[in-house]
Amino acid sequence: MLHKKAANEILNIINRKNDWWRLDLHGLHAKEAIQVLHVRLQQLELFNDMDLLSSKQRQKSLQVITGRKGILGVDGKICEESCSRSEGLIVTMQGFRAKFRVVTLIALAVLIGLAALYGLLRPISNGCIMTYMYPTYIPISASEGVSSAKYGLYLYHEGWRKIDFKEHIKKLSGVPVLFIPGNGGSYKQVRSLAAESDRAYQGGPLEHTFYQEASLTPEEGGADFDAAGFQLPNQYTCKLDWFAVDLEGEHSAMDGGILEEHTEYVVNAIHRILDQYKESYDVRAKEGAATSGNLPKSVILVGHSMGGFVARAAIIHPRLRKSVVETVLTLSSPHQSPPVALQPSLGHYFAHVNQQWRNGYEVQTSHTGRYVSDPVLSHVVVVSVSGGYHDYQVRTKLESLDGIVPPTNGFMISSTGMKNVWLSMEHQAILWCNQLVVQVSHTLLSLIDSRTGQPFPDTQKRLAVFTRMLRSGIPQSFNWMMQSHIASQEPKHVPVKDVKDAAGSLVHASEACPSTISWSDDGFERDIYIQTTTVTVLAMDGRRRWLDIQKLGSNGKNHFIFVTNLAPCSGVRLHLWPEKGLSTSNLPLSSRVLEVTSKMVPIPSGPAPTQIEPGSQTEQPPPSAVFRLGPEDMRGFRFLTISVAPRPTVSGRPPLAASMAVGQFFNPEEGKIELPPLLMLQSIYSQKDMLVKEDHPLALNLSFTISLGLLPVTLSLKTAGCGIKNSELPDEAGDAENSRLCKLRCFPPLALVWDDTSGLHIFPNLYSKTIVVDSSPALWSSTRGSEKTTVLLLVDPHCSYKTSIAVSATAAASRFFLLYSPQIVGFSISVIFFALMRQARAWDLDLPIPSMVTAVETNLRLPLPFFLLAIVPILVSLFLSFLMSQPFPPFASFIIVSVICYLFANGSIIILVLVTQLVFYVAAIVHIFIKTRWEVWEGKVSFAFVRGLINVSSSFFSLKVVRVLQGNLSLVTALTAIILVFLVHPALGLFVLLFSHALCCHSMLCSHAWRKELFDYMNKGNDGSQQFASKSDARSYQRSPLEESSNSPDSSKSFGDTQLEIFHQRHGLLILHLVAALMFVPSLAAWLQRIGMGQSFPWFLDSALCTGVILHGICNTKPEFNYFLFSFPGIRSREVRLDFVYLVAGYYSYLCGLALAPDRVFYIMAAIGIVSFALRIVHRRNMEKGEVYGLSRKHSHRH
């Protein structure tokens, strides 16, 4: 140890006047000299990598001075091999490449950001109809012991007449429904749902149709549910009483404390609502009024946005009464994690509530494993309604209930696949979109048992109501097109009542149309025998069409699809026949005929063209229903018949709309078209065209290998021909005539899109639309197959189409930003940690500390730095998935998208660094300019007022208390910040830390600029330079202890360079803590909104973590604190360098970004700060005892 210390002292003394390219090894042993030489070569290589050498400092060789041979150059024996190896490295500088990388990253971040902003701010046409109402809000008094000064509870009344509030409350007798507004929402947002519920109760249930209805799947308990014995009500017997909580428009999505307070009040509101019914019942009984009906025992909760999560949090609240909430409906509510996961307490609260829900659906057992009771939440049904791809605030993946609520107790459905809705809508539009509001209102009214006047107590019945009223008959999986639709069954010749469809759902169908709609064989004009695989109906002609299944369904065309705008039963009927009889009145034969009309499922369609007179339509109407049969469905049957009703006769009036139907036997493999990734990427710059010729399959299966949730595609279909010979008219007139005739013959195209995350999307009248789905591909939690999107095009087989595909760049950028913004935040923290690692490594190797931009750029160099810092964390995440037995994400897309997010994060951090650095440089230049001019002018001009201020400030700063505080600025900063963190708000404490960093950066940069300004003035020799120089020299003598430690002959230059290095190191800490403070800004905004409304202390978790961050900023301000020494009894001390700690922190932050939980980065920042603080205390105690804490590392610019 002593030999090594002596060698270091000799080396420093001998080389104090040498630069980096001259190394004197006098006085060292051969082994020590070789070791020093290798360290110097390693330093020069790192110089080269980080572009720290100016053009004047670059040389071709290193000069080494030894004891025997004097100066050894490239030909010296000691450095012959090493110097020749480093010569090429040093000559080849990467200045241009470094600048090119930085500029490219900045351009990438700016372009994606601007394109995303344009896509997000562009107006959206969602097709919703406005809901109108006449609202009245009746306040409900608070319960005793519950303060109502902050929040409130209201009862909604629909009507324009003035009412007596007390009398109205006294008549409460309906089913209570509590509406919970979301982030920044108002209790008045209940008006659309409440108004339509009132209209639905008065108008009765929706008109019954004979389309196929959705039913429970086997996973949802459909195998044990008697679907045939359960029917929706024919009339509503009890109305809904809508209540709403007034949460003062607070931003619950930004602060976990606000979210918890809202949950507390909702629990009180639920109790108050049930108590109010009891009070109203008692008042009516006391007055002798009729008291029919039962008192409600539960409240239905309807939550919008964060209100949906508050509803779930209230259910598991310990103070909530048992079984007072059994049904929850959420609209655009996040369930998996917060939409903006930046605050640790918010993410922790979400995780806590979700874990309580998972435990609530588990069977309660004793410690010995014996059964105790059923799951606590087994009676609770939760349905989540997503707004789809137009909801920019909450993505569909966050609204999923997977892993929280089992399928037997709830599901998630997108508004794009909801029956009678079929629309994607914005976050707020979901509350007033009339199509959705009407469907939700009828759904809630259908939950009420007509016998009791209360919601069904049975969980399966309530879930079945939600399924039938909200889900479409089209399954949410594309397997519907590839599997059996009726059932896998043996040949039967009897009507089927309850069978399973392709998706495994129990289908209450295969029943004949009701007897009230009867057709006789005499009603048909004549039968038509179809000889081609395609059948077309252009009018209601009262004919029956026979299709031979064995003949037309041969050659692999064993699937049948049928699209029409005719209503089932009243407009068209479909039957399967085992053989053809002469008459359907033949009893033995007709008893074996299977009617499959009820297998038709409705689809959205645009407005049908009207006719001025019969047969005068100008275009084909869009289809409104689709019907499909698979080979298993037609097994055992010989014929399929399509019976079309006669044209309805209305005296003096034509039919309201044209009629159409097209059916086809097809092979699903023939209509498959796979679009490779290269074609999709090329379509960003130029659209790609495909020609679909006539006699194509009616169903075209387009498989996009890149999810349309990431690369939305504008799909355009233009009719190219429809079997009509070319017209002799001029080109333009001929094209117009062909287009008119083709519109008359070809029905408008239709697209059905399936996505693993959001389910079914339907795009009617698809002539030119941007197809996008709200999927979440290429995430760590994604599964294989999620990177693809399947689009089923239903196009008229009589017509040819020119199909154009073009990726929308703005839509892709906005989707990228929406999906991966949490990932980018986590990656940004990791980028900063990696840059701090590079700075700590430079100090450890006795090299100049690089700037943040240089450090970030160095980490992006290929191949090794980029691979270790960008690719290795992704591989670690895949290894963790393997250890936890989780499904692997799509490998290629996961890596590519993660790398793009990492590059975008690098570009964003570089922009942030450059902006803050520019601010510091401008402030330093202005400061030095004013200071130097003032000292020159000070003796010439008398500023009495300014001198007075200076004297007052000097006397103030001479006070003993002020001098003590100045001597312990770090302690004062830490105490002030920690007090604000625990008593006021964590963001304010972080701002104090940032202010401390900013002052230090400004001081260091001013010191650096001061030395430059001093020499500039002395070299100019203008008036006042001597006076300026003497004052500067006097001030420099006061700082002589710092300068005396320099080993450079030009102490002024060396001191300035040292200050610049300290600026770079402190600037890196400032950037890290600036991002941390920005993550708390949303919470601070919510806190500022609540000023004067009764404040509470911050969450302890946030305060504790921010305290750790503050300790990190205080304890690591000096670059020499670059190591940790861990010592345990009986174990040899271990030294951990700070660069390794930052590397681990960067990896952890990278994984937090991949997990979409950037709030967890505070844990690693706090851990570093707490460990640093503890080790600094141990270090000080050891120094007081005279013990050696660790090996100190010297720096050439400081010693």
CSV table of C-alpha atoms in Angstrom, one decimal, residues 562-820:
chain,number,residue,atom,x,y,z
A,562,PHE,CA,-74.7,-14.4,-46.9
A,563,VAL,CA,-75.1,-10.6,-46.6
A,564,THR,CA,-78.4,-8.8,-46.9
A,565,ASN,CA,-80.4,-5.8,-45.8
A,566,LEU,CA,-83.6,-7.9,-45.4
A,567,ALA,CA,-84.9,-8.5,-41.9
A,568,PRO,CA,-84.9,-12.0,-40.6
A,569,CYS,CA,-88.3,-13.8,-40.6
A,570,SER,CA,-90.2,-10.9,-42.1
A,571,GLY,CA,-87.9,-10.4,-45.1
A,572,VAL,CA,-85.9,-13.5,-45.6
A,573,ARG,CA,-85.8,-17.1,-44.2
A,574,LEU,CA,-83.1,-19.7,-44.5
A,575,HIS,CA,-83.5,-23.5,-44.1
A,576,LEU,CA,-81.4,-26.6,-44.3
A,577,TRP,CA,-83.0,-29.6,-46.0
A,578,PRO,CA,-81.9,-33.2,-45.8
A,579,GLU,CA,-83.5,-33.8,-49.2
A,580,LYS,CA,-85.8,-32.0,-51.6
A,581,GLY,CA,-89.5,-32.8,-51.3
A,582,LEU,CA,-92.3,-32.0,-53.5
A,583,SER,CA,-94.1,-30.0,-50.9
A,584,THR,CA,-93.1,-28.6,-47.5
A,585,SER,CA,-96.6,-29.7,-46.3
A,586,ASN,CA,-95.3,-33.2,-46.3
A,587,LEU,CA,-95.2,-33.8,-42.5
A,588,PRO,CA,-92.4,-36.4,-42.3
A,589,LEU,CA,-90.1,-34.2,-44.4
A,590,SER,CA,-90.9,-30.8,-42.9
A,591,SER,CA,-90.3,-32.1,-39.4
A,592,ARG,CA,-86.8,-32.7,-40.4
A,593,VAL,CA,-86.1,-29.3,-41.9
A,594,LEU,CA,-83.9,-27.0,-39.8
A,595,GLU,CA,-84.6,-23.3,-39.9
A,596,VAL,CA,-81.4,-21.3,-39.4
A,597,THR,CA,-82.8,-17.8,-39.9
A,598,SER,CA,-82.0,-16.8,-36.4
A,599,LYS,CA,-78.3,-17.2,-37.1
A,600,MET,CA,-78.3,-13.9,-38.9
A,601,VAL,CA,-76.3,-11.3,-37.0
A,602,PRO,CA,-76.9,-7.5,-37.4
A,603,ILE,CA,-74.1,-5.2,-38.6
A,604,PRO,CA,-74.1,-1.4,-38.8
A,605,SER,CA,-75.0,0.1,-42.2
A,606,GLY,CA,-75.3,3.5,-43.6
A,607,PRO,CA,-78.6,5.1,-44.7
A,608,ALA,CA,-80.3,3.1,-47.4
A,609,PRO,CA,-81.1,4.9,-50.7
A,610,THR,CA,-84.7,5.8,-51.1
A,611,GLN,CA,-86.8,5.2,-54.2
A,612,ILE,CA,-88.9,7.7,-56.0
A,613,GLU,CA,-90.9,4.8,-57.4
A,614,PRO,CA,-90.5,1.0,-57.4
A,615,GLY,CA,-87.3,-0.1,-59.1
A,616,SER,CA,-85.9,3.4,-59.4
A,617,GLN,CA,-83.0,3.1,-56.9
A,618,THR,CA,-79.7,4.6,-58.0
A,619,GLU,CA,-77.4,2.4,-56.0
A,620,GLN,CA,-77.3,-0.7,-54.0
A,621,PRO,CA,-78.2,-0.5,-50.3
A,622,PRO,CA,-75.6,-1.4,-47.7
A,623,PRO,CA,-75.9,-4.8,-46.0
A,624,SER,CA,-77.4,-4.8,-42.5
A,625,ALA,CA,-76.9,-8.4,-41.6
A,626,VAL,CA,-74.4,-11.3,-42.2
A,627,PHE,CA,-75.0,-15.0,-42.0
A,628,ARG,CA,-72.4,-17.8,-42.2
A,629,LEU,CA,-72.5,-21.6,-42.2
A,630,GLY,CA,-69.5,-23.8,-41.8
A,631,PRO,CA,-69.0,-27.4,-43.0
A,632,GLU,CA,-70.0,-28.8,-39.6
A,633,ASP,CA,-73.2,-26.7,-39.7
A,634,MET,CA,-74.3,-28.2,-43.1
A,635,ARG,CA,-73.3,-31.8,-42.4
A,636,GLY,CA,-76.2,-34.2,-42.9
A,637,PHE,CA,-78.1,-31.7,-45.1
A,638,ARG,CA,-78.4,-31.7,-48.9
A,639,PHE,CA,-80.0,-28.3,-49.7
A,640,LEU,CA,-80.0,-24.8,-48.4
A,641,THR,CA,-83.0,-22.6,-49.3
A,642,ILE,CA,-83.2,-18.8,-49.2
A,643,SER,CA,-86.8,-17.7,-49.1
A,644,VAL,CA,-87.5,-14.0,-49.9
A,645,ALA,CA,-90.8,-12.5,-48.8
A,646,PRO,CA,-93.1,-10.9,-51.4
A,647,ARG,CA,-92.9,-7.1,-51.9
A,648,PRO,CA,-95.0,-5.4,-49.3
A,649,THR,CA,-97.9,-3.6,-50.9
A,650,VAL,CA,-98.6,-0.1,-49.6
A,651,SER,CA,-101.4,1.7,-51.4
A,652,GLY,CA,-99.9,4.4,-53.6
A,653,ARG,CA,-96.4,4.3,-52.1
A,654,PRO,CA,-93.2,2.6,-53.1
A,655,PRO,CA,-91.1,0.6,-50.7
A,656,LEU,CA,-89.1,2.6,-48.3
A,657,ALA,CA,-85.8,1.2,-49.4
A,658,ALA,CA,-84.2,-1.1,-52.0
A,659,SER,CA,-83.6,-4.7,-51.2
A,660,MET,CA,-80.4,-6.7,-51.7
A,661,ALA,CA,-78.9,-10.0,-50.7
A,662,VAL,CA,-75.8,-11.8,-51.9
A,663,GLY,CA,-74.7,-15.3,-50.8
A,664,GLN,CA,-71.7,-17.5,-51.8
A,665,PHE,CA,-70.1,-20.8,-51.2
A,666,PHE,CA,-66.4,-20.1,-50.8
A,667,ASN,CA,-63.1,-21.5,-49.7
A,668,PRO,CA,-61.6,-19.3,-46.9
A,669,GLU,CA,-58.1,-20.1,-48.2
A,670,GLU,CA,-58.8,-18.5,-51.6
A,671,GLY,CA,-59.6,-15.1,-50.1
A,672,LYS,CA,-56.5,-14.8,-48.0
A,673,ILE,CA,-54.2,-11.8,-48.7
A,674,GLU,CA,-51.2,-11.3,-46.5
A,675,LEU,CA,-49.6,-7.9,-46.5
A,676,PRO,CA,-45.9,-8.1,-45.5
A,677,PRO,CA,-44.2,-5.6,-43.2
A,678,LEU,CA,-42.0,-4.2,-46.1
A,679,LEU,CA,-45.1,-3.3,-48.1
A,680,MET,CA,-46.7,-1.6,-45.1
A,681,LEU,CA,-43.6,0.4,-44.4
A,682,GLN,CA,-43.3,1.4,-48.1
A,683,SER,CA,-46.9,2.6,-48.1
A,684,ILE,CA,-45.9,5.4,-45.7
A,685,TYR,CA,-44.3,7.2,-48.6
A,686,SER,CA,-46.4,6.0,-51.5
A,687,GLN,CA,-49.7,4.1,-51.5
A,688,LYS,CA,-49.8,0.5,-52.7
A,689,ASP,CA,-52.5,-0.6,-55.1
A,690,MET,CA,-54.0,-4.0,-55.6
A,691,LEU,CA,-56.6,-5.2,-58.1
A,692,VAL,CA,-59.4,-7.5,-57.0
A,693,LYS,CA,-60.9,-9.0,-60.2
A,694,GLU,CA,-64.5,-10.1,-60.7
A,695,ASP,CA,-65.7,-13.4,-59.4
A,696,HIS,CA,-63.6,-13.1,-56.3
A,697,PRO,CA,-64.6,-14.5,-52.9
A,698,LEU,CA,-67.3,-12.5,-51.2
A,699,ALA,CA,-65.1,-12.6,-48.0
A,700,LEU,CA,-61.6,-11.3,-48.5
A,701,ASN,CA,-59.2,-12.0,-45.5
A,702,LEU,CA,-56.6,-9.3,-45.3
A,703,SER,CA,-53.8,-10.1,-42.8
A,704,PHE,CA,-51.7,-7.1,-41.8
A,705,THR,CA,-48.4,-8.4,-40.4
A,706,ILE,CA,-48.0,-5.1,-38.5
A,707,SER,CA,-50.8,-4.2,-36.2
A,708,LEU,CA,-53.1,-1.5,-37.3
A,709,GLY,CA,-53.0,-0.3,-33.7
A,710,LEU,CA,-49.5,0.9,-34.4
A,711,LEU,CA,-49.6,1.6,-38.2
A,712,PRO,CA,-53.1,2.7,-39.0
A,713,VAL,CA,-53.9,2.2,-42.7
A,714,THR,CA,-56.1,4.2,-45.0
A,715,LEU,CA,-57.9,1.6,-47.1
A,716,SER,CA,-59.6,2.8,-50.2
A,717,LEU,CA,-61.8,0.7,-52.5
A,718,LYS,CA,-62.8,2.0,-55.9
A,719,THR,CA,-65.1,0.1,-58.2
A,720,ALA,CA,-63.1,-0.8,-61.3
A,721,GLY,CA,-65.8,-2.8,-63.1
A,722,CYS,CA,-69.0,-4.8,-62.7
A,723,GLY,CA,-69.3,-7.0,-65.7
A,724,ILE,CA,-70.6,-4.2,-68.0
A,725,LYS,CA,-69.0,-3.7,-71.4
A,726,ASN,CA,-67.1,-0.5,-72.0
A,727,SER,CA,-69.3,2.4,-73.1
A,728,GLU,CA,-68.7,4.2,-76.4
A,729,LEU,CA,-69.0,7.6,-74.6
A,730,PRO,CA,-65.9,9.7,-74.1
A,731,ASP,CA,-63.6,8.7,-71.3
A,732,GLU,CA,-64.9,10.9,-68.5
A,733,ALA,CA,-68.5,10.4,-69.4
A,734,GLY,CA,-67.9,6.7,-69.9
A,735,ASP,CA,-66.3,6.4,-66.4
A,736,ALA,CA,-69.2,8.3,-64.9
A,737,GLU,CA,-71.7,6.0,-66.6
A,738,ASN,CA,-69.8,2.9,-65.5
A,739,SER,CA,-69.6,4.2,-61.9
A,740,ARG,CA,-73.3,4.9,-61.9
A,741,LEU,CA,-74.1,1.4,-63.2
A,742,CYS,CA,-71.7,-0.3,-60.8
A,743,LYS,CA,-73.2,1.5,-57.8
A,744,LEU,CA,-76.5,0.2,-58.9
A,745,ARG,CA,-75.2,-3.4,-59.1
A,746,CYS,CA,-72.6,-3.6,-56.3
A,747,PHE,CA,-73.3,-3.2,-52.6
A,748,PRO,CA,-71.1,-0.9,-50.6
A,749,PRO,CA,-68.0,-2.7,-49.1
A,750,LEU,CA,-67.9,-3.6,-45.5
A,751,ALA,CA,-64.9,-4.3,-43.2
A,752,LEU,CA,-64.9,-6.4,-40.0
A,753,VAL,CA,-61.7,-6.0,-38.0
A,754,TRP,CA,-60.7,-8.2,-35.1
A,755,ASP,CA,-58.2,-7.3,-32.5
A,756,ASP,CA,-57.0,-9.2,-29.5
A,757,THR,CA,-57.2,-6.2,-27.2
A,758,SER,CA,-60.3,-4.3,-28.2
A,759,GLY,CA,-62.3,-7.1,-29.9
A,760,LEU,CA,-64.5,-6.3,-32.9
A,761,HIS,CA,-64.5,-3.2,-35.1
A,762,ILE,CA,-66.9,-2.7,-38.0
A,763,PHE,CA,-66.4,-0.1,-40.8
A,764,PRO,CA,-69.5,0.2,-43.0
A,765,ASN,CA,-69.6,1.8,-46.5
A,766,LEU,CA,-65.8,1.4,-46.8
A,767,TYR,CA,-64.9,3.4,-49.9
A,768,SER,CA,-62.1,5.3,-48.2
A,769,LYS,CA,-61.5,5.2,-44.5
A,770,THR,CA,-58.5,5.0,-42.1
A,771,ILE,CA,-58.7,1.7,-40.3
A,772,VAL,CA,-57.2,1.8,-36.9
A,773,VAL,CA,-57.8,-0.5,-33.9
A,774,ASP,CA,-57.0,0.2,-30.2
A,775,SER,CA,-54.6,-2.6,-29.8
A,776,SER,CA,-51.3,-2.5,-27.8
A,777,PRO,CA,-48.7,-4.4,-29.8
A,778,ALA,CA,-45.0,-4.8,-29.0
A,779,LEU,CA,-45.4,-4.3,-25.2
A,780,TRP,CA,-43.8,-6.5,-22.6
A,781,SER,CA,-47.2,-7.8,-21.6
A,782,SER,CA,-48.3,-8.5,-25.2
A,783,THR,CA,-48.8,-12.0,-26.4
A,784,ARG,CA,-47.7,-13.6,-29.7
A,785,GLY,CA,-50.2,-12.8,-32.5
A,786,SER,CA,-51.0,-9.4,-31.1
A,787,GLU,CA,-48.6,-7.8,-33.7
A,788,LYS,CA,-51.1,-8.8,-36.5
A,789,THR,CA,-54.5,-7.5,-37.4
A,790,THR,CA,-57.1,-9.4,-39.4
A,791,VAL,CA,-59.5,-7.5,-41.7
A,792,LEU,CA,-62.4,-9.3,-43.3
A,793,LEU,CA,-63.7,-7.4,-46.3
A,794,LEU,CA,-67.2,-8.2,-47.5
A,795,VAL,CA,-67.2,-7.1,-51.2
A,796,ASP,CA,-69.6,-7.8,-54.0
A,797,PRO,CA,-68.2,-10.8,-56.1
A,798,HIS,CA,-69.8,-9.4,-59.3
A,799,CYS,CA,-67.5,-6.4,-59.2
A,800,SER,CA,-63.8,-5.7,-59.5
A,801,TYR,CA,-62.1,-3.3,-57.2
A,802,LYS,CA,-59.0,-1.2,-57.1
A,803,THR,CA,-57.7,-1.3,-53.6
A,804,SER,CA,-55.3,1.3,-52.3
A,805,ILE,CA,-53.3,0.9,-49.0
A,806,ALA,CA,-51.4,3.8,-47.4
A,807,VAL,CA,-50.1,4.1,-43.9
A,808,SER,CA,-51.2,7.4,-42.2
A,809,ALA,CA,-47.9,8.9,-40.8
A,810,THR,CA,-49.7,11.3,-38.4
A,811,ALA,CA,-52.0,8.6,-37.2
A,812,ALA,CA,-49.1,6.3,-36.7
A,813,ALA,CA,-47.2,9.0,-34.7
A,814,SER,CA,-50.1,9.7,-32.5
A,815,ARG,CA,-50.7,6.0,-31.8
A,816,PHE,CA,-47.0,5.6,-31.0
A,817,PHE,CA,-47.1,8.5,-28.6
A,818,LEU,CA,-50.3,7.3,-26.9
A,819,LEU,CA,-49.2,3.7,-26.5
A,820,TYR,CA,-45.6,4.1,-25.5
